[in-house]
């Protein structure tokens, strides 16, 4: 058995893990709740970004309910939900859907929309 293989395997696994985590985080750089300005590509497509403040979310299951409900709205291209912040950041095409439709989907998921801001 090669005694040097174990530290090398750990180094390779550590590097692969770090690379994987970095790649998983990259889609989040397009926009976040803290920096929710539409990208140039979104602006060219006519997409808007709505920041929806939601009351009542307490866990990941709540996040998934909201995300699943809002994702089904025609014209919604992406949804990021945070129960910790009580928000949903929704990318949508205003030619295909409206804020009231998005708000209705949140309510149908069992939560209350407190406010909505569009960028």
PDB file of N, CA and C in Angstrom, residues 38-50 75-77 90-98 118-119:
ATOM      1  N   UNK A  38     -31.463  44.036 -12.572  1.00  0.00           N
ATOM      2  CA  UNK A  38     -31.531  43.157 -13.744  1.00  0.00           C
ATOM      3  C   UNK A  38     -30.209  43.188 -14.510  1.00  0.00           C
ATOM      4  N   UNK A  39     -29.801  42.052 -15.024  1.00  0.00           N
ATOM      5  CA  UNK A  39     -28.594  41.995 -15.837  1.00  0.00           C
ATOM      6  C   UNK A  39     -28.909  42.570 -17.210  1.00  0.00           C
ATOM      7  N   UNK A  40     -27.873  42.882 -17.984  1.00  0.00           N
ATOM      8  CA  UNK A  40     -28.087  43.418 -19.334  1.00  0.00           C
ATOM      9  C   UNK A  40     -28.863  42.432 -20.192  1.00  0.00           C
ATOM     10  N   UNK A  41     -28.594  41.147 -20.018  1.00  0.00           N
ATOM     11  CA  UNK A  41     -29.298  40.129 -20.798  1.00  0.00           C
ATOM     12  C   UNK A  41     -30.789  40.134 -20.445  1.00  0.00           C
ATOM     13  N   UNK A  42     -31.111  40.258 -19.151  1.00  0.00           N
ATOM     14  CA  UNK A  42     -32.512  40.311 -18.738  1.00  0.00           C
ATOM     15  C   UNK A  42     -33.197  41.554 -19.297  1.00  0.00           C
ATOM     16  N   UNK A  43     -32.500  42.688 -19.248  1.00  0.00           N
ATOM     17  CA  UNK A  43     -33.085  43.914 -19.769  1.00  0.00           C
ATOM     18  C   UNK A  43     -33.358  43.784 -21.265  1.00  0.00           C
ATOM     19  N   UNK A  44     -32.443  43.152 -21.992  1.00  0.00           N
ATOM     20  CA  UNK A  44     -32.625  42.968 -23.433  1.00  0.00           C
ATOM     21  C   UNK A  44     -33.832  42.078 -23.710  1.00  0.00           C
ATOM     22  N   UNK A  45     -34.084  41.095 -22.850  1.00  0.00           N
ATOM     23  CA  UNK A  45     -35.229  40.204 -23.040  1.00  0.00           C
ATOM     24  C   UNK A  45     -36.514  40.830 -22.513  1.00  0.00           C
ATOM     25  N   UNK A  46     -36.421  41.982 -21.863  1.00  0.00           N
ATOM     26  CA  UNK A  46     -37.600  42.625 -21.323  1.00  0.00           C
ATOM     27  C   UNK A  46     -38.029  42.067 -19.982  1.00  0.00           C
ATOM     28  N   UNK A  47     -37.174  41.263 -19.349  1.00  0.00           N
ATOM     29  CA  UNK A  47     -37.526  40.697 -18.055  1.00  0.00           C
ATOM     30  C   UNK A  47     -37.386  41.742 -16.958  1.00  0.00           C
ATOM     31  N   UNK A  48     -38.179  41.558 -15.920  1.00  0.00           N
ATOM     32  CA  UNK A  48     -38.102  42.404 -14.733  1.00  0.00           C
ATOM     33  C   UNK A  48     -37.810  41.514 -13.540  1.00  0.00           C
ATOM     34  N   UNK A  49     -37.365  42.154 -12.459  1.00  0.00           N
ATOM     35  CA  UNK A  49     -37.090  41.436 -11.226  1.00  0.00           C
ATOM     36  C   UNK A  49     -37.972  42.037 -10.135  1.00  0.00           C
ATOM     37  N   UNK A  50     -38.778  41.190  -9.510  1.00  0.00           N
ATOM     38  CA  UNK A  50     -39.643  41.626  -8.422  1.00  0.00           C
ATOM     39  C   UNK A  50     -39.097  41.087  -7.107  1.00  0.00           C
ATOM     40  N   UNK A  75     -44.469  32.837 -17.619  1.00  0.00           N
ATOM     41  CA  UNK A  75     -43.694  34.061 -17.742  1.00  0.00           C
ATOM     42  C   UNK A  75     -42.633  34.226 -16.669  1.00  0.00           C
ATOM     43  N   UNK A  76     -42.686  33.402 -15.622  1.00  0.00           N
ATOM     44  CA  UNK A  76     -41.666  33.448 -14.571  1.00  0.00           C
ATOM     45  C   UNK A  76     -40.493  32.582 -15.013  1.00  0.00           C
ATOM     46  N   UNK A  77     -39.294  33.170 -15.046  1.00  0.00           N
ATOM     47  CA  UNK A  77     -38.122  32.422 -15.510  1.00  0.00           C
ATOM     48  C   UNK A  77     -37.231  31.948 -14.365  1.00  0.00           C
ATOM     49  N   UNK A  90     -38.069  37.307  -7.910  1.00  0.00           N
ATOM     50  CA  UNK A  90     -38.717  36.646  -9.047  1.00  0.00           C
ATOM     51  C   UNK A  90     -38.349  37.359 -10.344  1.00  0.00           C
ATOM     52  N   UNK A  91     -37.745  36.613 -11.281  1.00  0.00           N
ATOM     53  CA  UNK A  91     -37.507  37.134 -12.630  1.00  0.00           C
ATOM     54  C   UNK A  91     -38.706  36.736 -13.484  1.00  0.00           C
ATOM     55  N   UNK A  92     -39.267  37.712 -14.199  1.00  0.00           N
ATOM     56  CA  UNK A  92     -40.457  37.410 -14.990  1.00  0.00           C
ATOM     57  C   UNK A  92     -40.543  38.319 -16.214  1.00  0.00           C
ATOM     58  N   UNK A  93     -41.322  37.871 -17.168  1.00  0.00           N
ATOM     59  CA  UNK A  93     -41.589  38.632 -18.384  1.00  0.00           C
ATOM     60  C   UNK A  93     -42.929  39.335 -18.196  1.00  0.00           C
ATOM     61  N   UNK A  94     -42.932  40.681 -18.094  1.00  0.00           N
ATOM     62  CA  UNK A  94     -44.188  41.403 -17.864  1.00  0.00           C
ATOM     63  C   UNK A  94     -45.175  41.308 -19.030  1.00  0.00           C
ATOM     64  N   UNK A  95     -44.722  40.811 -20.180  1.00  0.00           N
ATOM     65  CA  UNK A  95     -45.635  40.611 -21.309  1.00  0.00           C
ATOM     66  C   UNK A  95     -46.447  39.330 -21.141  1.00  0.00           C
ATOM     67  N   UNK A  96     -45.944  38.426 -20.262  1.00  0.00           N
ATOM     68  CA  UNK A  96     -46.610  37.136 -20.087  1.00  0.00           C
ATOM     69  C   UNK A  96     -47.324  36.996 -18.755  1.00  0.00           C
ATOM     70  N   UNK A  97     -46.933  37.806 -17.756  1.00  0.00           N
ATOM     71  CA  UNK A  97     -47.576  37.729 -16.448  1.00  0.00           C
ATOM     72  C   UNK A  97     -47.527  39.091 -15.775  1.00  0.00           C
ATOM     73  N   UNK A  98     -48.152  39.181 -14.619  1.00  0.00           N
ATOM     74  CA  UNK A  98     -48.218  40.449 -13.900  1.00  0.00           C
ATOM     75  C   UNK A  98     -47.879  40.222 -12.428  1.00  0.00           C
ATOM     76  N   UNK A 118     -40.400  46.365  -7.727  1.00  0.00           N
ATOM     77  CA  UNK A 118     -39.924  45.906  -9.025  1.00  0.00           C
ATOM     78  C   UNK A 118     -38.743  46.752  -9.453  1.00  0.00           C
ATOM     79  N   UNK A 119     -37.718  46.077  -9.957  1.00  0.00           N
ATOM     80  CA  UNK A 119     -36.540  46.760 -10.519  1.00  0.00           C
ATOM     81  C   UNK A 119     -36.540  46.595 -12.013  1.00  0.00           C
TER      82      UNK A 119
END
